[in-house]
mmCIF file of C-alpha atoms in Angstrom:
data_model
loop_
_atom_site.group_PDB
_atom_site.id
_atom_site.type_symbol
_atom_site.label_atom_id
_atom_site.label_comp_id
_atom_site.label_asym_id
_atom_site.label_seq_id
_atom_site.Cartn_x
_atom_site.Cartn_y
_atom_site.Cartn_z
ATOM 1 C CA GLN A 1 0.000 0.000 0.000
ATOM 2 C CA GLN A 2 1.611 3.230 -1.150
ATOM 3 C CA GLN A 3 0.911 5.733 1.589
ATOM 4 C CA VAL A 4 3.135 8.493 0.206
ATOM 5 C CA LYS A 5 2.904 9.429 -3.462
ATOM 6 C CA GLN A 6 5.718 11.493 -4.969
ATOM 7 C CA SER A 7 5.981 13.328 -8.284
ATOM 8 C CA PRO A 8 7.583 13.855 -10.679
ATOM 9 C CA GLN A 9 9.667 10.720 -11.095
ATOM 10 C CA SER A 10 12.424 12.742 -12.725
ATOM 11 C CA LEU A 11 13.131 16.434 -13.129
ATOM 12 C CA ILE A 12 15.602 18.407 -15.209
ATOM 13 C CA VAL A 13 16.268 22.019 -14.254
ATOM 14 C CA GLN A 14 18.707 24.609 -15.502
ATOM 15 C CA LYS A 15 21.273 26.015 -13.104
ATOM 16 C CA GLY A 16 19.733 28.869 -11.163
ATOM 17 C CA GLY A 17 16.192 27.605 -11.657
ATOM 18 C CA ILE A 18 13.654 26.412 -9.111
ATOM 19 C CA SER A 19 13.137 22.689 -8.549
ATOM 20 C CA ILE A 20 9.752 21.633 -7.188
ATOM 21 C CA ILE A 21 8.907 18.151 -5.961
ATOM 22 C CA ASN A 22 5.466 17.236 -4.688
ATOM 23 C CA CYS A 23 4.201 14.621 -2.277
ATOM 24 C CA ALA A 24 0.795 13.534 -1.045
ATOM 25 C CA TYR A 25 -0.008 11.330 1.892
ATOM 26 C CA GLU A 26 -3.070 9.387 2.982
ATOM 27 C CA ASN A 27 -2.816 8.741 6.703
ATOM 28 C CA THR A 28 -3.690 11.771 8.831
ATOM 29 C CA ALA A 29 -1.878 10.181 11.780
ATOM 30 C CA PHE A 30 1.499 11.062 10.237
ATOM 31 C CA ASP A 31 3.106 13.775 12.345
ATOM 32 C CA TYR A 32 6.548 14.355 10.870
ATOM 33 C CA PHE A 33 7.470 14.967 7.238
ATOM 34 C CA PRO A 34 11.179 14.816 6.337
ATOM 35 C CA TRP A 35 12.877 15.114 2.974
ATOM 36 C CA TYR A 36 15.964 13.060 2.213
ATOM 37 C CA GLN A 37 18.674 13.550 -0.399
ATOM 38 C CA GLN A 38 20.462 10.502 -1.776
ATOM 39 C CA PHE A 39 23.539 10.447 -3.990
ATOM 40 C CA PRO A 40 24.420 7.308 -5.969
ATOM 41 C CA GLY A 41 25.968 4.630 -3.784
ATOM 42 C CA LYS A 42 25.169 6.496 -0.583
ATOM 43 C CA GLY A 43 22.463 6.260 2.026
ATOM 44 C CA PRO A 44 19.736 8.902 2.272
ATOM 45 C CA ALA A 45 20.649 12.004 4.271
ATOM 46 C CA LEU A 46 18.147 14.250 6.018
ATOM 47 C CA LEU A 47 17.752 17.536 4.149
ATOM 48 C CA ILE A 48 14.901 19.351 5.852
ATOM 49 C CA ALA A 49 11.777 18.371 7.784
ATOM 50 C CA ILE A 50 8.478 19.854 8.903
ATOM 51 C CA ARG A 51 5.734 19.178 11.415
ATOM 52 C CA PRO A 52 2.051 19.457 10.426
ATOM 53 C CA ASP A 53 1.427 22.473 12.663
ATOM 54 C CA VAL A 54 3.655 24.602 10.406
ATOM 55 C CA SER A 55 2.762 25.614 6.847
ATOM 56 C CA GLU A 56 6.249 26.462 5.646
ATOM 57 C CA LYS A 57 9.856 25.895 6.672
ATOM 58 C CA LYS A 58 12.892 27.390 5.013
ATOM 59 C CA GLU A 59 16.530 26.421 5.408
ATOM 60 C CA GLY A 60 18.865 28.195 3.032
ATOM 61 C CA ARG A 61 17.827 27.401 -0.546
ATOM 62 C CA PHE A 62 15.434 24.648 0.564
ATOM 63 C CA THR A 63 11.796 25.278 1.502
ATOM 64 C CA ILE A 64 9.034 22.873 2.483
ATOM 65 C CA SER A 65 5.453 23.979 1.904
ATOM 66 C CA PHE A 66 2.836 21.997 3.819
ATOM 67 C CA ASN A 67 -0.918 21.896 3.185
ATOM 68 C CA LYS A 68 -2.539 19.890 5.961
ATOM 69 C CA SER A 69 -6.093 20.063 4.612
ATOM 70 C CA ALA A 70 -5.001 18.785 1.200
ATOM 71 C CA LYS A 71 -2.576 16.270 2.737
ATOM 72 C CA GLN A 72 0.144 17.524 0.456
ATOM 73 C CA PHE A 73 3.637 18.887 0.899
ATOM 74 C CA SER A 74 6.351 20.001 -1.446
ATOM 75 C CA LEU A 75 10.060 20.745 -1.592
ATOM 76 C CA HIS A 76 11.295 23.833 -3.377
ATOM 77 C CA ILE A 77 14.975 24.205 -4.213
ATOM 78 C CA MET A 78 15.796 27.789 -5.121
ATOM 79 C CA ASP A 79 18.784 28.710 -7.295
ATOM 80 C CA SER A 80 19.341 25.048 -8.146
ATOM 81 C CA GLN A 81 22.974 24.036 -8.595
ATOM 82 C CA PRO A 82 24.591 21.081 -10.399
ATOM 83 C CA GLY A 83 25.680 19.794 -6.985
ATOM 84 C CA ASP A 84 21.993 19.414 -6.093
ATOM 85 C CA SER A 85 21.713 16.643 -8.682
ATOM 86 C CA ALA A 86 20.573 13.647 -6.658
ATOM 87 C CA THR A 87 17.493 11.600 -5.838
ATOM 88 C CA TYR A 88 15.096 13.209 -3.382
ATOM 89 C CA PHE A 89 12.678 11.277 -1.215
ATOM 90 C CA CYS A 90 9.800 12.658 0.776
ATOM 91 C CA ALA A 91 8.691 10.721 3.808
ATOM 92 C CA ALA A 92 5.914 10.690 6.364
ATOM 93 C CA SER A 93 6.351 9.353 9.839
ATOM 94 C CA MET A 94 4.433 8.384 12.956
ATOM 95 C CA GLY A 95 5.980 6.615 15.891
ATOM 96 C CA ASN A 96 8.542 4.122 14.602
ATOM 97 C CA ASP A 97 7.011 3.920 11.153
ATOM 98 C CA MET A 98 8.381 6.069 8.341
ATOM 99 C CA ARG A 99 7.008 5.696 4.797
ATOM 100 C CA PHE A 100 8.971 6.988 1.826
ATOM 101 C CA GLY A 101 7.868 8.212 -1.558
ATOM 102 C CA ALA A 102 9.279 6.523 -4.642
ATOM 103 C CA GLY A 103 11.831 9.293 -5.212
ATOM 104 C CA THR A 104 12.536 12.055 -7.723
ATOM 105 C CA ARG A 105 15.745 12.034 -9.698
ATOM 106 C CA LEU A 106 16.810 15.667 -10.067
ATOM 107 C CA THR A 107 19.324 16.732 -12.687
ATOM 108 C CA VAL A 108 20.526 20.322 -12.656
ATOM 109 C CA LYS A 109 22.166 21.283 -15.954
ATOM 110 C CA PRO A 110 25.016 23.789 -15.874
ATOM 111 C CA GLY B 1 34.058 5.956 12.379
ATOM 112 C CA ALA B 2 31.494 8.615 13.114
ATOM 113 C CA GLY B 3 28.721 7.312 10.880
ATOM 114 C CA VAL B 4 26.601 4.194 10.500
ATOM 115 C CA SER B 5 28.757 1.431 9.105
ATOM 116 C CA GLN B 6 27.419 -1.530 7.159
ATOM 117 C CA SER B 7 29.105 -4.677 5.926
ATOM 118 C CA PRO B 8 29.477 -6.236 3.516
ATOM 119 C CA ARG B 9 28.922 -3.365 1.084
ATOM 120 C CA TYR B 10 28.285 -5.825 -1.734
ATOM 121 C CA LYS B 11 27.137 -9.424 -1.562
ATOM 122 C CA VAL B 12 26.326 -11.835 -4.347
ATOM 123 C CA ALA B 13 24.454 -14.888 -3.105
ATOM 124 C CA LYS B 14 23.279 -17.964 -4.929
ATOM 125 C CA ARG B 15 19.582 -18.647 -4.655
ATOM 126 C CA GLY B 16 18.938 -20.673 -1.535
ATOM 127 C CA GLN B 17 22.017 -19.422 0.304
ATOM 128 C CA ASP B 18 21.772 -17.757 3.722
ATOM 129 C CA VAL B 19 23.225 -14.274 4.147
ATOM 130 C CA ALA B 20 24.004 -12.067 7.147
ATOM 131 C CA LEU B 21 24.271 -8.305 6.921
ATOM 132 C CA ARG B 22 25.901 -6.324 9.704
ATOM 133 C CA CYS B 23 25.191 -2.833 10.960
ATOM 134 C CA ASP B 24 27.329 -0.795 13.342
ATOM 135 C CA PRO B 25 25.205 2.179 14.424
ATOM 136 C CA ILE B 26 26.537 5.452 15.723
ATOM 137 C CA SER B 27 27.794 4.884 19.242
ATOM 138 C CA GLY B 28 25.149 5.540 21.891
ATOM 139 C CA HIS B 29 22.220 5.642 19.492
ATOM 140 C CA VAL B 30 19.105 4.133 21.028
ATOM 141 C CA SER B 31 17.138 3.474 17.857
ATOM 142 C CA LEU B 32 18.124 1.224 14.991
ATOM 143 C CA PHE B 33 16.124 0.673 11.806
ATOM 144 C CA TRP B 34 16.472 -1.666 8.847
ATOM 145 C CA TYR B 35 15.077 -0.692 5.458
ATOM 146 C CA GLN B 36 14.975 -2.450 2.093
ATOM 147 C CA GLN B 37 15.447 -0.329 -1.018
ATOM 148 C CA ALA B 38 14.687 -1.872 -4.389
ATOM 149 C CA LEU B 39 16.276 -0.344 -7.481
ATOM 150 C CA GLY B 40 14.636 2.970 -8.322
ATOM 151 C CA GLN B 41 12.367 2.897 -5.290
ATOM 152 C CA GLY B 42 12.222 4.518 -1.885
ATOM 153 C CA PRO B 43 13.323 2.648 1.221
ATOM 154 C CA GLU B 44 10.736 0.359 2.776
ATOM 155 C CA PHE B 45 10.648 -0.254 6.518
ATOM 156 C CA LEU B 46 11.639 -3.709 7.725
ATOM 157 C CA THR B 47 12.159 -3.563 11.463
ATOM 158 C CA TYR B 48 12.923 -1.305 14.425
ATOM 159 C CA PHE B 49 14.980 -1.793 17.597
ATOM 160 C CA GLN B 50 14.994 0.361 20.685
ATOM 161 C CA ASN B 51 18.227 -0.665 22.381
ATOM 162 C CA GLU B 52 18.151 -4.496 22.322
ATOM 163 C CA ALA B 53 14.378 -4.782 22.083
ATOM 164 C CA GLN B 54 12.848 -5.412 18.675
ATOM 165 C CA LEU B 55 9.713 -3.329 19.016
ATOM 166 C CA ASP B 56 8.452 -3.540 15.464
ATOM 167 C CA LYS B 57 9.065 -6.216 12.865
ATOM 168 C CA SER B 58 5.942 -5.616 10.850
ATOM 169 C CA GLY B 59 7.882 -4.856 7.657
ATOM 170 C CA LEU B 60 9.804 -8.126 7.449
ATOM 171 C CA PRO B 61 8.484 -9.683 4.222
ATOM 172 C CA SER B 62 8.602 -13.319 5.339
ATOM 173 C CA ASP B 63 9.820 -15.622 8.073
ATOM 174 C CA ARG B 64 13.043 -16.008 6.073
ATOM 175 C CA PHE B 65 14.035 -12.586 7.388
ATOM 176 C CA PHE B 66 15.362 -12.279 10.907
ATOM 177 C CA ALA B 67 17.053 -9.392 12.723
ATOM 178 C CA GLU B 68 18.749 -9.118 16.071
ATOM 179 C CA ARG B 69 20.544 -6.553 18.205
ATOM 180 C CA PRO B 70 21.503 -8.616 21.256
ATOM 181 C CA GLU B 71 23.535 -6.018 23.157
ATOM 182 C CA GLY B 72 21.764 -2.919 21.973
ATOM 183 C CA SER B 73 24.551 -1.898 19.631
ATOM 184 C CA VAL B 74 25.544 -3.933 16.542
ATOM 185 C CA SER B 75 22.667 -5.439 14.602
ATOM 186 C CA THR B 76 22.521 -8.295 12.113
ATOM 187 C CA LEU B 77 19.900 -8.849 9.456
ATOM 188 C CA LYS B 78 19.784 -12.470 8.354
ATOM 189 C CA ILE B 79 18.047 -13.729 5.254
ATOM 190 C CA GLN B 80 17.605 -17.466 4.940
ATOM 191 C CA ARG B 81 17.199 -19.364 1.671
ATOM 192 C CA THR B 82 17.615 -16.211 -0.403
ATOM 193 C CA GLN B 83 15.442 -15.720 -3.462
ATOM 194 C CA GLN B 84 15.860 -13.437 -6.452
ATOM 195 C CA GLU B 85 13.214 -11.038 -5.188
ATOM 196 C CA ASP B 86 15.421 -10.403 -2.149
ATOM 197 C CA SER B 87 17.881 -8.535 -4.379
ATOM 198 C CA ALA B 88 17.966 -4.975 -3.063
ATOM 199 C CA VAL B 89 19.969 -2.537 -1.001
ATOM 200 C CA TYR B 90 19.534 -3.098 2.715
ATOM 201 C CA LEU B 91 19.886 0.147 4.620
ATOM 202 C CA CYS B 92 20.546 0.440 8.315
ATOM 203 C CA ALA B 93 19.814 3.668 10.159
ATOM 204 C CA SER B 94 20.221 4.835 13.732
ATOM 205 C CA SER B 95 19.056 7.766 15.807
ATOM 206 C CA PRO B 96 19.900 9.042 19.271
ATOM 207 C CA ARG B 97 16.376 8.854 20.694
ATOM 208 C CA PRO B 98 13.403 6.531 20.353
ATOM 209 C CA GLY B 99 11.235 6.513 17.234
ATOM 210 C CA ASN B 100 10.842 8.743 14.203
ATOM 211 C CA ARG B 101 10.077 12.154 15.610
ATOM 212 C CA ALA B 102 10.854 15.744 14.880
ATOM 213 C CA GLY B 103 14.250 16.590 16.252
ATOM 214 C CA ASN B 104 15.395 12.957 16.285
ATOM 215 C CA THR B 105 17.534 12.875 13.159
ATOM 216 C CA ILE B 106 17.929 9.465 11.588
ATOM 217 C CA TYR B 107 21.332 8.687 10.087
ATOM 218 C CA PHE B 108 21.549 6.115 7.320
ATOM 219 C CA GLY B 109 24.464 3.909 6.414
ATOM 220 C CA GLU B 110 25.549 3.433 2.810
ATOM 221 C CA GLY B 111 23.757 0.120 2.566
ATOM 222 C CA SER B 112 24.548 -3.475 1.763
ATOM 223 C CA TRP B 113 23.863 -4.265 -1.877
ATOM 224 C CA LEU B 114 22.543 -7.830 -2.158
ATOM 225 C CA THR B 115 22.256 -9.578 -5.500
ATOM 226 C CA VAL B 116 20.748 -13.051 -5.565
ATOM 227 C CA VAL B 117 21.611 -15.068 -8.663
#
């Protein structure tokens, strides 16, 4: 059962552009929504996270927008750089259980 | 080292063979998770330990999968009678406090890549 749906599957952005990745979840019991960045051959690394009582969180070039009523959240990467090229996973968590989206492969062209 | 360490990094097993995958979490971390990541997919939860107690094993796909963390530190994921569908990356993660909560950052290892032929 896919509890977290992520789109797009892949994304190509020019350097300096904005990358936007969207996720939707089903279970309203989720109470923590992290985003992970994964480079080839490496494990996922926490990028930024949000709780459902906040509608937006910004850390540097990365922003999460959260819409609790729509059960949707998104990652915005401003001024995208070639070094941002990686696979990004959204996740939704409650207790010990964390469910991941299928991932978005981002390519930032120089 | 300072991070989560997993071994072996790569394992090729013949169908029917048993395998054991090791995870050394960050020292002092209470929580330890195992995830399975198929090619091109997100990680899927397998099991969770809080210290030596296995509190959640709901994600283990069959009784061929077994995990332990006997002293609350190193963990081993064992897969018996491996099958081709077991081919995946097995990720271990640890965190300093219990559960998946805000402020309790989970650190992943680089994974053990298992190929069953």
